[in-house]
mmCIF file of C-alpha atoms in Angstrom:
data_model
loop_
_atom_site.group_PDB
_atom_site.id
_atom_site.type_symbol
_atom_site.label_atom_id
_atom_site.label_comp_id
_atom_site.label_asym_id
_atom_site.label_seq_id
_atom_site.Cartn_x
_atom_site.Cartn_y
_atom_site.Cartn_z
ATOM 1 C CA MET A 1 98.492 145.620 76.260
ATOM 2 C CA GLU A 2 96.047 147.749 78.063
ATOM 3 C CA LYS A 3 96.639 147.836 81.870
ATOM 4 C CA SER A 4 92.730 146.138 82.124
ATOM 5 C CA GLU A 5 93.826 143.468 79.895
ATOM 6 C CA ALA A 6 97.091 143.128 82.164
ATOM 7 C CA LYS A 7 94.994 143.097 85.314
ATOM 8 C CA ARG A 8 92.937 140.425 83.836
ATOM 9 C CA LEU A 9 95.593 137.971 83.087
ATOM 10 C CA PHE A 10 97.263 138.631 86.326
ATOM 11 C CA GLN A 11 94.081 137.639 88.155
ATOM 12 C CA GLN A 12 93.557 134.379 85.986
ATOM 13 C CA ALA A 13 97.502 133.485 86.631
ATOM 14 C CA ARG A 14 96.993 133.758 90.176
ATOM 15 C CA ALA A 15 93.450 131.844 90.237
ATOM 16 C CA ALA A 16 95.354 128.988 88.341
ATOM 17 C CA TRP A 17 98.194 129.075 90.678
ATOM 18 C CA GLN A 18 95.616 128.683 93.755
ATOM 19 C CA GLU A 19 94.270 125.879 91.929
ATOM 20 C CA LYS A 20 97.656 124.299 91.154
ATOM 21 C CA GLU A 21 96.947 124.517 87.367
ATOM 22 C CA TRP A 22 100.629 125.011 87.047
ATOM 23 C CA LEU A 23 100.985 124.900 83.218
ATOM 24 C CA ARG A 24 98.159 127.331 82.784
ATOM 25 C CA ALA A 25 99.578 129.537 85.508
ATOM 26 C CA ALA A 26 103.012 129.619 83.694
ATOM 27 C CA ASP A 27 101.562 130.480 80.342
ATOM 28 C CA LEU A 28 99.308 133.338 81.609
ATOM 29 C CA TYR A 29 102.476 135.101 83.726
ATOM 30 C CA GLU A 30 104.295 134.353 80.303
ATOM 31 C CA GLN A 31 101.726 136.240 78.191
ATOM 32 C CA LEU A 32 102.056 138.980 81.016
ATOM 33 C CA LEU A 33 105.797 138.936 80.827
ATOM 34 C CA ALA A 34 105.910 139.105 77.052
ATOM 35 C CA HIS A 35 104.412 142.786 77.564
ATOM 36 C CA PHE A 36 105.778 143.744 80.842
ATOM 37 C CA PRO A 37 109.330 142.147 81.676
ATOM 38 C CA ASP A 38 110.538 144.606 83.684
ATOM 39 C CA GLU A 39 107.608 146.089 85.764
ATOM 40 C CA LYS A 40 107.939 146.489 89.540
ATOM 41 C CA ALA A 41 105.895 142.895 89.689
ATOM 42 C CA SER A 42 107.723 141.510 86.906
ATOM 43 C CA ALA A 43 110.288 139.805 89.073
ATOM 44 C CA ASP A 44 107.668 138.002 90.868
ATOM 45 C CA TRP A 45 106.106 136.822 87.774
ATOM 46 C CA TRP A 46 109.139 135.297 86.626
ATOM 47 C CA TYR A 47 109.827 133.404 89.698
ATOM 48 C CA ASP A 48 106.256 132.177 89.764
ATOM 49 C CA ALA A 49 106.515 131.021 86.024
ATOM 50 C CA ALA A 50 109.532 129.429 86.911
ATOM 51 C CA LEU A 51 108.475 127.891 89.795
ATOM 52 C CA ALA A 52 105.394 126.378 88.251
ATOM 53 C CA HIS A 53 107.730 124.686 85.459
ATOM 54 C CA LYS A 54 109.506 123.320 88.432
ATOM 55 C CA PHE A 55 106.267 121.849 89.986
ATOM 56 C CA LEU A 56 105.705 120.336 86.363
ATOM 57 C CA ARG A 57 109.207 119.097 86.298
ATOM 58 C CA ASN A 58 110.108 120.778 82.935
ATOM 59 C CA TRP A 59 113.737 121.541 83.419
ATOM 60 C CA ALA A 60 114.342 123.253 80.336
ATOM 61 C CA LYS A 61 111.642 126.001 80.998
ATOM 62 C CA ALA A 62 112.327 126.318 84.693
ATOM 63 C CA TYR A 63 116.064 127.022 83.595
ATOM 64 C CA ALA A 64 115.085 129.603 80.984
ATOM 65 C CA LEU A 65 112.696 131.723 83.274
ATOM 66 C CA GLY A 66 114.459 131.112 86.420
ATOM 67 C CA ARG A 67 117.546 133.061 84.895
ATOM 68 C CA GLU A 68 114.988 135.800 84.196
ATOM 69 C CA ALA A 69 113.738 135.715 87.729
ATOM 70 C CA ALA A 70 117.550 135.526 89.023
ATOM 71 C CA ALA A 71 118.761 138.407 87.060
ATOM 72 C CA ARG A 72 116.094 140.770 88.928
ATOM 73 C CA ALA A 73 116.506 139.163 92.465
ATOM 74 C CA PRO A 74 118.956 140.754 94.852
ATOM 75 C CA ARG A 75 122.178 139.202 95.436
ATOM 76 C CA GLY A 76 123.493 137.620 98.488
ATOM 77 C CA GLU A 77 120.298 137.906 100.304
ATOM 78 C CA GLY A 78 118.817 134.360 100.173
ATOM 79 C CA ASP A 79 116.484 135.098 97.431
ATOM 80 C CA PRO A 80 114.713 131.779 96.319
ATOM 81 C CA ALA A 81 115.113 132.839 92.716
ATOM 82 C CA PHE A 82 118.701 131.805 92.882
ATOM 83 C CA TRP A 83 118.014 128.424 94.588
ATOM 84 C CA ASN A 84 115.492 127.263 91.989
ATOM 85 C CA LEU A 85 117.810 128.263 89.231
ATOM 86 C CA GLY A 86 120.667 126.469 90.971
ATOM 87 C CA ILE A 87 118.480 123.332 90.978
ATOM 88 C CA ALA A 88 117.431 124.023 87.119
ATOM 89 C CA ALA A 89 121.038 124.883 86.227
ATOM 90 C CA THR A 90 122.494 121.867 88.042
ATOM 91 C CA ILE A 91 119.845 119.326 86.186
ATOM 92 C CA GLN A 92 120.681 121.009 82.803
ATOM 93 C CA GLY A 93 124.486 120.791 83.101
ATOM 94 C CA ASP A 94 125.259 124.297 82.938
ATOM 95 C CA TRP A 95 127.713 124.254 85.834
ATOM 96 C CA PRO A 96 128.900 128.061 85.592
ATOM 97 C CA THR A 97 125.078 129.215 86.023
ATOM 98 C CA ALA A 98 124.713 126.750 88.944
ATOM 99 C CA ARG A 99 128.039 127.971 90.529
ATOM 100 C CA ASP A 100 126.789 131.819 90.280
ATOM 101 C CA ALA A 101 123.077 130.870 91.319
ATOM 102 C CA TRP A 102 124.424 129.425 94.742
ATOM 103 C CA ALA A 103 126.691 132.351 95.036
ATOM 104 C CA GLY A 104 123.828 134.758 94.334
ATOM 105 C CA PHE A 105 121.913 133.047 97.272
ATOM 106 C CA GLY A 106 124.863 133.564 99.301
ATOM 107 C CA ILE A 107 126.304 130.093 99.567
ATOM 108 C CA GLU A 108 130.137 129.231 99.289
ATOM 109 C CA ILE A 109 131.054 126.832 96.632
ATOM 110 C CA PRO A 110 134.265 125.127 96.251
ATOM 111 C CA ASP A 111 136.369 126.563 93.207
ATOM 112 C CA GLY A 112 136.317 125.052 90.100
ATOM 113 C CA GLU A 113 134.662 124.949 86.726
ATOM 114 C CA GLY A 114 132.735 121.649 86.308
ATOM 115 C CA PRO A 115 130.296 119.457 88.765
ATOM 116 C CA ILE A 116 130.516 120.944 92.235
ATOM 117 C CA GLU A 117 132.402 118.377 94.598
ATOM 118 C CA GLY A 118 132.005 119.895 97.847
ATOM 119 C CA SER A 119 131.201 118.415 101.531
ATOM 120 C CA PHE A 120 127.992 119.781 102.516
ATOM 121 C CA GLY A 121 127.204 117.144 105.322
ATOM 122 C CA ALA A 122 124.723 114.688 105.545
ATOM 123 C CA ALA A 123 121.141 114.455 104.860
ATOM 124 C CA CYS A 124 118.292 112.350 103.876
ATOM 125 C CA VAL A 125 116.335 112.119 100.648
ATOM 126 C CA ARG A 126 112.863 110.684 100.036
ATOM 127 C CA LEU A 127 113.472 108.706 96.664
ATOM 128 C CA ASP A 128 110.292 108.608 94.570
ATOM 129 C CA THR A 129 110.633 105.701 92.082
ATOM 130 C CA GLY A 130 107.508 105.355 90.221
ATOM 131 C CA GLY A 131 105.591 106.158 93.277
ATOM 132 C CA GLU A 132 107.437 103.770 95.576
ATOM 133 C CA ARG A 133 109.020 106.036 98.121
ATOM 134 C CA GLU A 134 111.875 105.421 100.242
ATOM 135 C CA VAL A 135 114.108 107.852 102.520
ATOM 136 C CA VAL A 136 117.573 106.969 102.186
ATOM 137 C CA TRP A 137 120.864 108.778 103.791
ATOM 138 C CA ILE A 138 123.262 110.741 101.489
ATOM 139 C CA GLU A 139 126.374 112.792 101.316
ATOM 140 C CA ARG A 140 125.681 116.303 99.931
ATOM 141 C CA LEU A 141 127.939 117.453 97.172
ATOM 142 C CA CYS A 142 126.540 120.736 96.687
ATOM 143 C CA PRO A 143 123.299 122.458 97.947
ATOM 144 C CA THR A 144 120.947 120.133 95.674
ATOM 145 C CA ARG A 145 123.181 116.897 94.671
ATOM 146 C CA GLY A 146 123.787 114.093 97.066
ATOM 147 C CA ARG A 147 125.436 110.786 96.759
ATOM 148 C CA VAL A 148 123.229 107.817 98.222
ATOM 149 C CA VAL A 149 124.899 105.946 100.865
ATOM 150 C CA ASN A 150 122.177 103.218 101.942
ATOM 151 C CA VAL A 151 121.781 100.308 99.945
ATOM 152 C CA PRO A 152 118.090 101.205 98.679
ATOM 153 C CA ILE A 153 115.529 98.372 99.216
ATOM 154 C CA THR A 154 113.494 99.773 96.261
ATOM 155 C CA SER A 155 114.034 97.552 93.144
ATOM 156 C CA GLY A 156 116.317 99.662 90.466
ATOM 157 C CA ARG A 157 117.688 102.050 93.155
ATOM 158 C CA ARG A 158 121.610 101.541 93.979
ATOM 159 C CA TYR A 159 124.226 102.704 96.419
ATOM 160 C CA GLY A 160 126.415 105.484 95.084
ATOM 161 C CA GLU A 161 123.865 106.951 92.491
ATOM 162 C CA ILE A 162 123.557 110.796 92.509
ATOM 163 C CA VAL A 163 120.049 112.197 93.082
ATOM 164 C CA VAL A 164 118.880 116.022 93.016
ATOM 165 C CA HIS A 165 116.558 117.104 95.637
ATOM 166 C CA ASP A 166 114.601 120.007 96.486
ATOM 167 C CA GLY A 167 115.425 122.904 98.956
ATOM 168 C CA GLU A 168 112.541 122.829 101.363
ATOM 169 C CA PRO A 169 112.886 119.772 103.989
ATOM 170 C CA LYS A 170 109.866 117.334 104.012
ATOM 171 C CA GLY A 171 110.445 115.782 107.694
ATOM 172 C CA GLU A 172 113.697 114.954 109.812
ATOM 173 C CA ARG A 173 115.675 112.305 111.170
ATOM 174 C CA VAL A 174 117.282 112.587 114.682
ATOM 175 C CA TYR A 175 120.426 110.445 115.000
ATOM 176 C CA ASP A 176 122.588 110.199 117.723
ATOM 177 C CA GLY A 177 120.858 113.447 119.062
ATOM 178 C CA ARG A 178 121.872 115.305 115.726
ATOM 179 C CA THR A 179 118.785 116.555 113.447
ATOM 180 C CA TYR A 180 119.262 115.998 109.774
ATOM 181 C CA PRO A 181 116.509 117.259 107.177
ATOM 182 C CA VAL A 182 114.760 115.032 104.737
ATOM 183 C CA PHE A 183 114.309 116.469 101.087
ATOM 184 C CA GLU A 184 112.291 115.262 98.316
ATOM 185 C CA GLU A 185 114.177 113.622 95.320
ATOM 186 C CA LEU A 186 113.610 115.853 92.290
ATOM 187 C CA LEU A 187 115.673 113.744 89.725
ATOM 188 C CA LEU A 188 118.051 110.706 89.603
ATOM 189 C CA LEU A 189 120.906 112.579 87.827
ATOM 190 C CA GLN A 190 123.389 109.790 87.726
ATOM 191 C CA GLU A 191 122.833 105.825 88.134
ATOM 192 C CA SER A 192 125.422 103.724 89.911
ATOM 193 C CA GLU A 193 127.100 100.841 88.468
ATOM 194 C CA LEU A 194 127.190 98.959 91.738
ATOM 195 C CA PRO A 195 124.919 95.814 91.718
ATOM 196 C CA THR A 196 122.718 94.979 94.539
ATOM 197 C CA LEU A 197 123.143 91.732 96.394
ATOM 198 C CA GLN A 198 121.591 89.619 99.262
ATOM 199 C CA VAL A 199 123.428 87.376 101.518
ATOM 200 C CA THR A 200 122.613 85.492 104.975
ATOM 201 C CA VAL A 201 125.369 86.109 107.406
ATOM 202 C CA ALA A 202 125.567 84.776 110.962
ATOM 203 C CA ALA A 203 127.291 86.777 113.507
ATOM 204 C CA GLY A 204 127.859 86.211 117.164
ATOM 205 C CA ASP A 205 128.200 89.622 118.158
ATOM 206 C CA LYS A 206 127.112 93.125 117.069
ATOM 207 C CA ALA A 207 130.890 93.914 116.848
ATOM 208 C CA ASP A 208 131.060 91.011 114.019
ATOM 209 C CA VAL A 209 128.121 92.818 112.299
ATOM 210 C CA ARG A 210 129.767 96.218 112.480
ATOM 211 C CA ALA A 211 133.116 94.754 111.296
ATOM 212 C CA LEU A 212 131.326 93.628 108.110
ATOM 213 C CA LEU A 213 129.726 96.886 107.385
ATOM 214 C CA ASP A 214 132.963 98.554 107.930
ATOM 215 C CA LEU A 215 134.998 96.517 105.723
ATOM 216 C CA PHE A 216 132.623 96.985 102.845
ATOM 217 C CA THR A 217 132.498 100.865 103.289
ATOM 218 C CA GLU A 218 136.274 100.724 103.487
ATOM 219 C CA HIS A 219 136.561 99.260 100.043
ATOM 220 C CA GLY A 220 133.983 101.850 98.579
ATOM 221 C CA PHE A 221 131.072 99.529 98.673
ATOM 222 C CA GLY A 222 127.736 99.408 100.992
ATOM 223 C CA ALA A 223 126.327 96.880 103.338
ATOM 224 C CA GLU A 224 122.979 97.274 105.068
ATOM 225 C CA PRO A 225 121.464 94.801 107.505
ATOM 226 C CA ALA A 226 117.808 94.375 107.126
ATOM 227 C CA SER A 227 117.243 95.560 110.799
ATOM 228 C CA SER A 228 118.226 98.864 110.009
ATOM 229 C CA VAL A 229 115.038 99.306 107.806
ATOM 230 C CA GLN A 230 112.090 100.831 109.391
ATOM 231 C CA MET A 231 108.974 100.920 107.562
ATOM 232 C CA LEU A 232 106.601 104.154 108.278
ATOM 233 C CA CYS A 233 103.528 105.639 107.017
ATOM 234 C CA ALA A 234 103.569 108.784 104.850
ATOM 235 C CA CYS A 235 102.400 111.091 107.735
ATOM 236 C CA CYS A 236 105.124 109.717 109.907
ATOM 237 C CA SER A 237 107.801 109.682 107.450
ATOM 238 C CA GLU A 238 107.142 113.422 106.761
ATOM 239 C CA GLY A 239 107.519 114.271 110.754
ATOM 240 C CA SER A 240 110.342 113.855 112.827
ATOM 241 C CA VAL A 241 111.669 110.304 113.550
ATOM 242 C CA ALA A 242 114.552 109.216 115.633
ATOM 243 C CA LYS A 243 116.747 106.572 114.724
ATOM 244 C CA GLU A 244 119.102 104.648 116.968
ATOM 245 C CA GLY A 245 122.682 105.631 116.885
ATOM 246 C CA GLU A 246 125.910 103.659 116.111
ATOM 247 C CA ASP A 247 125.067 99.735 116.608
ATOM 248 C CA GLY A 248 121.749 100.317 118.380
ATOM 249 C CA THR A 249 119.771 98.616 115.360
ATOM 250 C CA LEU A 250 122.467 96.062 114.941
ATOM 251 C CA HIS A 251 121.421 92.103 115.658
ATOM 252 C CA THR A 252 123.251 89.190 116.270
ATOM 253 C CA GLY A 253 122.312 85.773 115.024
ATOM 254 C CA ALA A 254 121.411 84.739 111.307
ATOM 255 C CA GLN A 255 120.104 87.496 109.350
ATOM 256 C CA ARG A 256 120.069 89.206 106.021
ATOM 257 C CA VAL A 257 122.278 91.888 104.563
ATOM 258 C CA SER A 258 121.774 93.888 101.549
ATOM 259 C CA LEU A 259 125.399 94.649 99.666
ATOM 260 C CA ALA A 260 126.304 97.202 97.240
ATOM 261 C CA ALA A 261 129.609 95.604 95.350
ATOM 262 C CA PRO A 262 130.337 93.292 92.169
ATOM 263 C CA GLU A 263 129.702 89.617 93.014
ATOM 264 C CA GLU A 264 133.145 88.864 93.082
ATOM 265 C CA ASP A 265 134.429 91.400 95.194
ATOM 266 C CA ALA A 266 131.536 90.684 97.653
ATOM 267 C CA ARG A 267 132.750 87.032 97.878
ATOM 268 C CA ARG A 268 136.034 88.156 98.643
ATOM 269 C CA LEU A 269 135.048 90.318 101.273
ATOM 270 C CA LEU A 270 132.766 88.148 102.912
ATOM 271 C CA ASP A 271 135.384 85.405 102.995
ATOM 272 C CA GLN A 272 137.938 87.776 104.556
ATOM 273 C CA TRP A 273 135.475 88.756 107.301
ATOM 274 C CA ALA A 274 134.485 85.342 107.903
ATOM 275 C CA THR A 275 137.927 84.039 108.599
ATOM 276 C CA GLU A 276 139.209 86.973 110.362
ATOM 277 C CA THR A 277 137.978 85.223 113.904
ATOM 278 C CA ALA A 278 137.901 81.688 114.696
ATOM 279 C CA ILE A 279 134.084 81.258 115.582
ATOM 280 C CA GLY A 280 131.197 83.168 115.093
ATOM 281 C CA ARG A 281 130.979 84.600 111.656
ATOM 282 C CA SER A 282 129.588 82.769 108.510
ATOM 283 C CA TRP A 283 127.588 83.683 105.528
ATOM 284 C CA SER A 284 125.694 81.624 102.552
ATOM 285 C CA GLY A 285 123.153 82.335 99.685
ATOM 286 C CA LEU A 286 124.696 85.247 98.084
ATOM 287 C CA GLN A 287 122.215 86.144 95.245
ATOM 288 C CA PRO A 288 121.684 89.370 93.084
ATOM 289 C CA VAL A 289 118.844 91.554 93.614
ATOM 290 C CA GLY A 290 116.448 92.932 90.920
#
């Protein structure tokens, strides 16, 4: 390929990129790379081609091109080529490559050979279910995977499912004076088997509601009072939102609570909770959701 032709392809690729024509941009970069895989600028071309396929959610291509980009990136310096490869390799289930990618980025990963089961702290993820969006809390298992620890209100989403999220925060939540990033969901990686239920409970004190939530959590299940749900517009959701800490959002009296548990276990725990005190606690109307 003549240099004049290469320059033309590059200009077309950049123009397509500016217009967010991801498939065309990636195709043009790949044409360039077929002839110039290891030029000085090639590392950027590999990266952009892989990133375009990430935007397209074509994970096989993002993975294949991302390996080439990472092979030409400096290790241990936070190069984003490793981060994007870590995401794609995780989705592809290539754990050795994912582990190496995080190490290449400069992140210490727990020893092992399979899925990464680390403790990377709490964060939020904006679930995207057919265009219906909801921010939930997660426990991060690795730099890009998290287990949902809310009971989602979105139909079909469940407590305990594992999601893959992007690396660039889009908003933040402030809770008890601490700031947590909000990431965008990329993929539902592993579904949860826990069904979602709803129940009406009556509680005489906030401590009664807290006891119910703690009881379900202690047994590996989820409980979410309706008072903890906050509706926000898209712009506000992507900004900084302060959440009341501890029991600030809990209410007394009759209220709806979403539960994540098998129905038999939910009934048993509700009965246990209701009978722990002589007065002030009761429940009714347990039913499945969705």
